[in-house]
Amino acid sequence: MDHNREIDPELMERLLQLKTVPGRNPQHAAKGRAQFMQEVQQIVAQGVSLRENNRHNMWKDTIQSIFAIKRKEQSHMFGIMTTLLLILGMVLGGGGVTVAAAQSSLPDQALYPVKVWSENVRASLVTDPEAQFDLALQFASRRAVEIQSMAKADKVAPESVMNQMQNQLELALQIAANQPPGIGDQLLERARDRLRQQDQLMQQLETQANPEAEAALKRVRQMIQERLSWVEDGLADPNRLQDRLRLKDGISQITPEVTPEETLPGQGSTPTTAGENGNPWTDETPVPGSGYGPGPGPDATCTCTPGSSAGPMKTPQPGGPNKDPGPGGNGNDGGNGGKP
Amino acid sequence: MRLKYKMEDSKAQQLLSGAQRFDLECLAEIYDRFSPGLYAYAMRLLGDTAQAEDCVAETFSRFLRALRAGQGPKNHLQAYLYRIAHNWITDQYRRQPPPPLNLDETIYEDASHNPEIQTGERIEQRRVRAALKLLTAEQRQVVVLKFIEGWGNEEVAVAIQKPLGAVKALQHRALASLRKLLLEGETTDGSQPRN
């Protein structure tokens, strides 16, 4: 290989002075070789398998090799730190990707608990009341969207989703009620606008949904309208909203837990926030046509099975859809469900 | 030349595979194949037979320890061995006092007390070695491997684990320094050979 063009000839001549070295002493060379081979044989005699600490660190080497980390002559600590950082990055990065992916999940999907968990974490990190209010409203809207998405897919959202929506709305109202009048009114107006939007969306979907989903949407709408009326009351007189919320809390506290064995036939499980008339979404007088409360009895087209444990979300089967159950109930009304 | 290099590289790769299995024949062949060159390399930079022998012994010992630990080279065995040797030599340099800025004075003075190095050639060797010692470790490695050992740029790049461009930059700076140390110092009044 000709490197002469890259170097001053005179300088090259000087460097080549080192080219000539005295020959190696053959005895020294033989001794060196013998020492080397002796060292090799010692290692072979001890067993060629890797030393214990290296065997235990094999996972580290494996991870490094996966990521094609170039192994220069690094310090031991550098290798350990690199590996730890890689693992940390994978855990945090992977977790972050999972949480991000979960944000669009629906209640019947595997990642949904991650979504709820991430919301809880997010909510727990917020201390500013206005931000808490916004988050609560945002999460309530998410629940509404989930209910709507499931209804579009001819599915009924689980009870827990509706409860979460109600809880988030009430939390938002509670925060607004605790604010000074000026700020509280602004927050309530925002809540009113949001509730109206949700109510309209639910109403539009009702006509397209199947009977089960329609019944669920009706109940959600009723809950929304009820909270809307609370907001209107609060805007007119903040004390009335406070009273409503206090009353609601009081009812929640004094309502005894009903075990499944105590549940009346056809009533199903009783939500912890159940109203006095068995409708979990209201503690007021049932609205005629809402499908709750006392009425003339089930529709003729709806046959209720005695002993059915259908919950408040389910329309008794068979009997087919009852688009307009009329005043009185369809078997879901607490009290006479299961009676012919 | 390229074909020969590839064949040698292929053979070295086979030997390395055998060494990783602690095949005695392969390890012995590796020693026989590379130890003369490593000895010469160490001699050129250290100028001392005992130190050169130590360098060879320590290079192969570290190589064995690396294999034992499941590490060591995956390829480019020659570059790996020369890198170990170079690091050992650099450590030796660090333990020694730095050479004087004016290379000539002390070397000639020292030579006058040592009959072994009184020939012109040996004095010149010491001078070149002292100049190389004043370079950075990487500059020295590039100059010696390329211009004395006769390696190509790619092989040098593998040995110092730097890209090709870095090798050229190191070479450029090293040669500029050597020119000042070895040539300009001689052509001028000799009072200031160091940059």
XYZ file of C-alpha atoms in Angstrom:
535
model
C 0.000 0.000 0.000
C 1.577 3.223 -1.147
C 1.194 5.989 1.381
C 4.141 7.972 0.098
C 1.997 10.548 -1.641
C 0.365 11.465 1.646
C 3.572 12.225 3.495
C 6.631 14.326 3.030
C 9.327 11.919 1.691
C 11.831 13.245 4.162
C 9.487 12.665 7.029
C 8.692 9.207 5.739
C 12.361 8.457 5.679
C 12.618 9.471 9.307
C 9.694 7.345 10.317
C 11.112 4.356 8.496
C 14.022 4.496 10.862
C 11.710 2.663 13.221
C 10.911 0.012 10.662
C 14.029 -1.888 11.507
C 13.877 -3.500 14.885
C 16.290 -6.008 16.358
C 15.110 -9.605 16.003
C 13.267 -11.125 18.874
C 15.277 -13.346 21.141
C 14.082 -16.892 20.265
C 14.293 -17.990 23.868
C 12.175 -15.083 24.990
C 9.724 -15.771 22.209
C 9.474 -19.448 23.176
C 9.049 -18.540 26.812
C 6.307 -16.073 25.975
C 4.497 -18.662 23.886
C 4.800 -21.272 26.622
C 3.359 -18.849 29.169
C 0.458 -18.070 26.859
C -0.328 -21.729 26.235
C -0.075 -22.467 29.949
C -2.630 -19.726 30.624
C -4.880 -21.194 27.960
C -4.634 -24.676 29.470
C -5.431 -23.336 32.931
C -8.601 -21.771 31.609
C -9.550 -24.940 29.761
C -8.875 -26.999 32.891
C -11.148 -24.731 34.943
C -13.880 -25.177 32.403
C -14.517 -23.040 29.409
C -17.969 -21.929 30.555
C -18.284 -18.276 31.343
C -17.492 -17.016 34.785
C -20.416 -16.925 37.173
C -20.892 -13.164 37.179
C -20.789 -13.085 33.391
C -23.355 -15.861 33.150
C -25.615 -13.857 35.422
C -25.057 -10.760 33.323
C -25.815 -12.518 30.078
C -29.235 -10.850 29.894
C -27.473 -7.496 29.810
C -25.309 -8.574 26.880
C -28.329 -9.993 25.118
C -30.250 -6.733 25.395
C -27.232 -4.781 24.229
C -26.799 -7.074 21.264
C -30.475 -6.710 20.328
C -29.994 -2.976 20.019
C -26.700 -3.473 18.158
C -24.810 -1.452 20.696
C -21.263 -1.187 19.534
C -19.034 -2.692 22.172
C -16.038 -0.496 22.450
C -13.715 -0.891 25.352
C -16.095 0.605 27.852
C -15.909 0.748 31.558
C -17.981 -1.805 33.419
C -20.105 0.922 34.983
C -20.825 2.427 31.571
C -22.246 -0.890 30.401
C -24.443 -1.243 33.463
C -25.717 2.320 33.235
C -26.466 1.924 29.542
C -28.413 -1.239 30.192
C -30.385 0.317 33.034
C -31.218 3.353 30.937
C -32.336 1.113 28.098
C -34.610 -0.914 30.337
C -36.000 2.220 31.951
C -36.624 3.696 28.534
C -38.388 0.559 27.364
C -40.584 0.424 30.463
C -41.500 4.110 30.422
C -41.713 4.326 26.662
C -43.740 1.131 26.420
C -46.023 2.287 29.227
C -46.479 5.633 27.541
C -47.381 3.973 24.260
C -49.885 1.724 26.047
C -51.523 4.656 27.822
C -51.679 6.614 24.572
C -53.180 3.647 22.746
C -55.726 3.165 25.528
C -57.148 6.676 25.136
C -59.380 5.643 22.258
C -60.508 2.363 23.804
C -64.118 1.539 24.655
C -65.427 -0.104 27.823
C -65.567 -3.550 26.245
C -61.933 -3.424 25.205
C -58.891 -4.700 27.047
C -57.129 -1.348 27.334
C -60.103 0.460 28.846
C -58.956 -0.016 32.480
C -55.669 1.637 31.475
C -57.626 4.584 30.130
C -59.611 4.978 33.356
C -56.471 4.533 35.419
C -54.631 7.205 33.428
C -57.565 9.571 33.939
C -57.497 8.964 37.673
C -53.773 9.646 37.745
C -54.263 12.800 35.737
C -57.052 13.974 38.005
C -55.007 13.289 41.127
C -52.191 15.489 39.832
C -54.391 18.552 39.358
C -54.830 20.904 42.289
C -56.332 24.011 40.697
C -60.149 23.912 41.170
C -60.894 25.294 37.725
C -58.615 22.719 36.111
C -60.255 20.032 38.224
C -63.643 21.235 37.016
C -62.540 21.137 33.386
C -61.090 17.665 33.798
C -64.233 16.358 35.467
C -66.372 17.756 32.643
C -63.963 16.381 30.070
C -64.038 12.910 31.601
C -67.847 13.015 31.842
C -67.937 13.910 28.143
C -65.642 10.992 27.409
C -68.038 8.642 29.167
C -70.884 10.121 27.135
C -68.955 9.566 23.930
C -68.226 5.987 24.963
C -71.903 5.345 25.652
C -72.775 6.835 22.266
C -70.087 4.840 20.456
C -71.333 1.634 22.000
C -74.923 2.493 21.182
C -73.935 3.036 17.548
C -72.433 -0.458 17.607
C -75.716 -1.823 19.043
C -74.114 -2.380 22.418
C -75.042 -1.173 25.851
C -72.369 0.438 27.963
C -71.795 -1.206 31.342
C -73.405 0.271 34.423
C -70.029 1.398 35.722
C -69.536 3.733 32.756
C -72.821 5.483 33.433
C -71.985 5.730 37.123
C -68.631 7.240 36.279
C -70.266 9.807 34.042
C -72.706 10.762 36.771
C -69.942 10.971 39.367
C -67.778 13.149 37.156
C -70.681 15.503 36.443
C -71.526 15.794 40.113
C -67.882 16.366 40.953
C -67.787 19.202 38.418
C -70.959 20.716 39.886
C -69.594 20.355 43.398
C -66.426 22.215 42.424
C -68.468 24.948 40.742
C -70.728 25.258 43.787
C -67.713 25.728 46.059
C -66.378 28.647 44.019
C -67.128 32.319 44.723
C -70.327 33.479 42.973
C -68.684 35.109 39.919
C -66.404 32.212 39.116
C -68.981 29.601 40.116
C -71.520 31.075 37.678
C -69.005 30.945 34.835
C -68.244 27.324 35.573
C -71.931 26.449 35.793
C -72.586 28.100 32.447
C -69.828 25.988 30.912
C -71.336 22.890 32.483
C -74.785 23.860 31.161
C -73.486 24.249 27.605
C -71.720 20.913 27.778
C -74.763 19.138 29.211
C -77.006 20.551 26.526
C -74.657 19.345 23.826
C -74.555 15.884 25.314
C -78.323 15.800 25.667
C -78.769 16.706 22.008
C -76.316 14.061 20.888
C -78.035 11.412 22.968
C -81.389 12.435 21.580
C -80.161 12.122 17.991
C -78.802 8.672 18.690
C -81.925 7.417 20.397
C -83.809 7.116 17.135
C -81.080 5.028 15.531
C -80.256 2.709 18.415
C -81.667 -0.725 19.063
C -84.185 -1.034 21.910
C -81.659 -1.974 24.574
C -79.305 0.814 23.671
C -82.223 3.200 23.305
C -83.377 2.472 26.833
C -79.874 3.081 28.110
C -79.616 6.343 26.204
C -82.971 7.454 27.601
C -81.744 6.878 31.105
C -78.530 8.754 30.468
C -80.511 11.594 28.956
C -82.721 11.679 31.992
C -79.699 11.899 34.233
C -78.252 14.680 32.060
C -81.507 16.626 32.105
C -81.717 16.261 35.842
C -78.184 17.616 36.309
C -79.051 20.343 33.826
C -81.913 21.396 36.046
C -79.542 21.456 38.996
C -77.276 23.759 37.027
C -80.196 26.050 36.172
C -81.135 26.110 39.838
C -77.551 26.858 40.772
C -77.394 29.748 38.334
C -80.590 31.162 39.806
C -79.641 30.530 43.405
C -76.293 28.949 44.313
C -77.699 27.736 47.638
C -80.196 25.507 45.875
C -77.417 23.689 44.037
C -75.582 23.251 47.328
C -78.770 21.811 48.845
C -79.233 19.460 45.902
C -75.705 18.166 46.210
C -75.986 17.819 49.980
C -79.242 15.967 49.602
C -77.685 13.712 46.983
C -74.757 12.963 49.260
C -77.104 12.302 52.134
C -79.162 9.846 50.085
C -76.053 8.076 48.955
C -74.917 7.733 52.519
C -78.179 6.490 54.003
C -79.156 4.160 51.149
C -78.319 0.700 52.438
C -76.378 -1.652 50.261
C -78.676 -4.253 48.810
C -77.153 -7.649 48.453
C -77.998 -9.720 45.403
C -80.028 -12.090 47.579
C -82.214 -9.222 48.739
C -82.818 -7.945 45.255
C -86.357 -8.216 44.103
C -86.991 -10.441 41.163
C -86.586 -8.529 37.988
C -84.929 -5.635 39.688
C -81.394 -6.810 39.238
C -78.525 -5.319 41.082
C -79.152 -2.007 42.741
C -76.703 0.719 41.884
C -75.279 2.413 44.910
C -76.653 5.704 43.672
C -80.128 4.335 43.114
C -82.991 6.700 43.556
C -85.945 6.038 45.725
C -88.001 4.596 42.920
C -85.357 2.198 41.685
C -84.060 4.346 38.860
C -80.380 4.673 39.468
C -80.202 7.972 37.609
C -82.796 9.986 39.437
C -83.989 10.724 42.886
C -86.898 12.786 41.718
C -90.404 11.971 40.613
C -90.189 9.734 37.570
C -91.094 11.381 34.331
C -93.941 9.703 32.505
C -92.582 7.960 29.470
C -89.150 7.620 30.907
C -89.646 3.976 31.631
C -89.362 4.274 35.388
C -91.635 4.494 38.309
C -95.103 3.154 38.892
C -97.344 2.744 35.939
C -100.087 0.611 34.579
C -97.728 -2.262 34.212
C -95.660 -3.723 31.518
C -96.486 -3.330 27.944
C -98.433 -6.234 26.498
C -95.708 -6.838 24.038
C -93.163 -7.202 26.779
C -93.178 -10.423 28.679
C -91.250 -10.318 31.880
C -89.886 -13.517 33.250
C -90.563 -13.935 36.941
C -87.353 -14.176 38.805
C -85.460 -12.534 36.037
C -82.468 -10.782 37.409
C -82.114 -8.426 34.550
C -80.462 -5.307 35.798
C -81.704 -1.836 35.250
C -79.802 -1.655 31.986
C -81.496 -4.633 30.423
C -84.781 -4.906 28.649
C -86.517 -8.134 29.557
C -86.453 -10.824 26.945
C -88.295 -12.216 25.149
C -90.989 -9.797 24.200
C -89.038 -7.898 21.675
C -88.370 -4.265 21.506
C -90.671 -1.768 23.092
C -89.944 1.480 21.433
C -92.426 3.334 23.522
C -93.076 1.601 26.775
C -95.348 4.368 27.882
C -95.899 5.446 31.420
C -95.265 2.745 33.777
C -92.297 0.741 32.975
C -91.229 -2.152 31.076
C -90.044 -4.440 33.717
C -87.136 -2.306 34.577
C -89.121 -0.166 36.893
C -88.177 -0.973 40.375
C -91.049 -2.416 42.268
C -93.147 -4.304 39.791
C -90.534 -5.849 37.601
C -91.112 -9.521 37.214
C -94.845 -9.277 37.800
C -97.027 -10.192 34.894
C -3.549 -6.790 -2.288
C -7.226 -6.474 -1.432
C -7.818 -10.191 -2.167
C -4.885 -11.168 -0.012
C -6.193 -9.008 2.784
C -9.628 -10.593 2.529
C -8.149 -14.088 2.593
C -6.099 -13.222 5.636
C -9.139 -11.690 7.248
C -11.140 -14.836 6.540
C -8.429 -16.985 8.070
C -8.232 -14.716 11.112
C -11.995 -15.025 11.474
C -11.741 -18.818 11.505
C -9.018 -18.634 14.115
C -11.107 -16.269 16.183
C -14.073 -18.650 16.087
C -11.796 -21.422 17.296
C -10.353 -19.191 20.006
C -13.839 -18.433 21.301
C -14.270 -22.189 21.797
C -10.832 -22.255 23.464
C -9.474 -24.510 20.761
C -5.804 -24.955 21.675
C -4.593 -25.184 18.103
C -6.362 -22.031 17.058
C -5.069 -20.114 20.043
C -1.530 -21.318 19.416
C -1.803 -20.291 15.783
C -3.082 -16.880 16.754
C -0.077 -16.421 18.985
C 2.356 -17.584 16.317
C 0.713 -15.428 13.694
C 0.431 -12.152 15.540
C 3.046 -12.129 18.278
C 6.045 -11.295 16.013
C 4.240 -8.262 14.590
C 3.087 -7.141 18.012
C 6.603 -7.488 19.358
C 7.984 -5.372 16.508
C 5.229 -2.792 17.055
C 6.045 -2.560 20.742
C 9.756 -2.372 20.041
C 9.277 0.491 17.617
C 7.389 2.511 20.156
C 9.174 1.468 23.321
C 12.679 0.664 22.120
C 13.141 -1.802 24.925
C 13.165 -5.583 24.485
C 11.950 -6.397 27.997
C 9.076 -3.945 27.736
C 8.225 -5.244 24.274
C 8.080 -8.811 25.624
C 5.866 -7.607 28.478
C 3.619 -5.871 25.975
C 3.151 -9.037 23.940
C 2.511 -11.166 27.035
C 0.001 -8.687 28.456
C -1.768 -8.279 25.109
C -2.408 -12.001 24.772
C -3.292 -12.339 28.427
C -5.956 -9.608 28.116
C -7.218 -11.263 24.967
C -7.669 -14.550 26.851
C -9.413 -12.821 29.757
C -11.797 -11.153 27.349
C -12.608 -14.480 25.700
C -13.119 -16.044 29.110
C -15.589 -13.300 29.983
C -17.549 -13.979 26.804
C -16.416 -10.649 25.381
C -13.486 -10.007 23.116
C -13.613 -9.291 19.410
C -16.315 -10.584 17.119
C -14.112 -9.834 14.089
C -11.005 -7.865 13.120
C -8.778 -9.870 15.414
C -5.560 -8.175 14.320
C -6.952 -4.693 14.901
C -8.184 -5.799 18.318
C -4.777 -7.158 19.369
C -2.963 -4.042 18.176
C -5.452 -1.882 20.030
C -4.717 -3.727 23.263
C -0.996 -3.393 22.648
C -1.322 0.283 21.843
C -3.277 0.932 25.044
C -0.655 -0.903 27.070
C 2.111 1.151 25.450
C 0.212 4.380 26.089
C -0.052 3.398 29.755
C 3.719 2.886 29.813
C 4.246 6.318 28.276
C 2.091 7.889 30.936
C 4.210 6.344 33.657
C 7.372 7.715 32.146
C 8.380 11.370 32.333
C 7.493 13.307 29.175
C 10.296 13.790 26.648
C 11.955 17.180 26.549
C 10.591 19.784 24.210
C 13.932 20.091 22.500
C 14.450 16.563 21.318
C 18.034 16.852 20.221
C 19.753 18.032 23.364
C 18.775 15.303 25.747
C 18.938 12.528 23.194
C 22.443 13.307 22.108
C 23.448 13.926 25.691
C 21.940 10.620 26.735
C 23.517 8.809 23.809
C 26.937 10.011 24.804
C 26.614 8.128 28.073
C 25.270 4.947 26.508
C 27.599 3.040 24.195
C 24.745 0.883 22.943
C 23.010 3.739 21.182
C 25.925 5.633 19.936
C 25.454 4.669 16.319
C 23.715 7.266 14.192
C 20.802 5.000 13.348
C 19.897 4.284 16.950
C 20.090 7.922 17.857
C 17.765 8.731 15.021
C 15.368 6.031 16.154
C 15.260 7.515 19.628
C 14.591 10.897 18.155
C 11.685 9.666 16.076
C 10.326 7.698 19.019
C 10.523 10.761 21.248
C 8.672 12.786 18.620
C 5.958 10.153 18.380
C 5.662 10.230 22.131
C 4.743 13.898 21.929
C 1.733 13.138 19.715
C -1.636 12.203 21.139
C -2.246 8.467 21.584
C -4.581 8.318 18.580
C -2.327 10.385 16.330
C 0.576 8.121 17.231
C -1.479 5.018 16.552
C -2.529 6.281 13.134
C 0.973 7.278 12.063
C 2.626 4.072 13.241
C 0.000 1.707 11.875
C -0.234 3.457 8.553
C 3.279 4.598 7.713
C 5.409 2.109 9.600
C 3.233 -1.004 9.782
C 1.819 -0.288 6.326
C -1.893 -0.677 7.129
C -4.627 0.793 4.959
C -6.975 3.566 6.120
C -9.855 1.124 6.641
C -7.795 -1.173 8.835
C -6.527 1.768 10.867
C -10.096 3.009 11.267
C -11.112 -0.393 12.648
C -8.152 -0.468 14.997
C -8.825 2.955 16.505
C -12.608 2.533 16.245
C -13.092 5.824 14.437
C -14.601 6.695 11.073
C -12.399 7.033 8.035
C -12.664 10.818 8.058
C -11.413 10.925 11.621
C -8.420 8.802 10.651
C -7.513 11.249 7.906
C -7.900 14.209 10.225
C -5.745 12.545 12.856
C -3.148 11.713 10.229
C -3.088 15.283 8.961
C -2.533 16.747 12.417
C -0.006 14.077 13.362
C 2.098 14.636 10.260
C 2.018 18.401 10.750
C 3.284 17.974 14.292
C 5.945 15.489 13.257
C 7.123 17.781 10.501
C 7.634 20.545 13.010
C 9.279 18.243 15.500
C 11.534 16.322 13.183
C 12.136 18.491 10.116
C 11.618 22.141 10.896
C 13.538 21.817 14.129
C 16.434 20.466 12.142
C 16.377 22.938 9.278
C 16.098 25.960 11.550
C 18.492 26.735 14.334
C 17.234 23.743 16.285
C 16.244 25.825 19.247
C 12.480 25.382 18.942
C 11.507 22.073 17.382
C 8.274 21.738 19.375
C 5.144 23.450 18.176
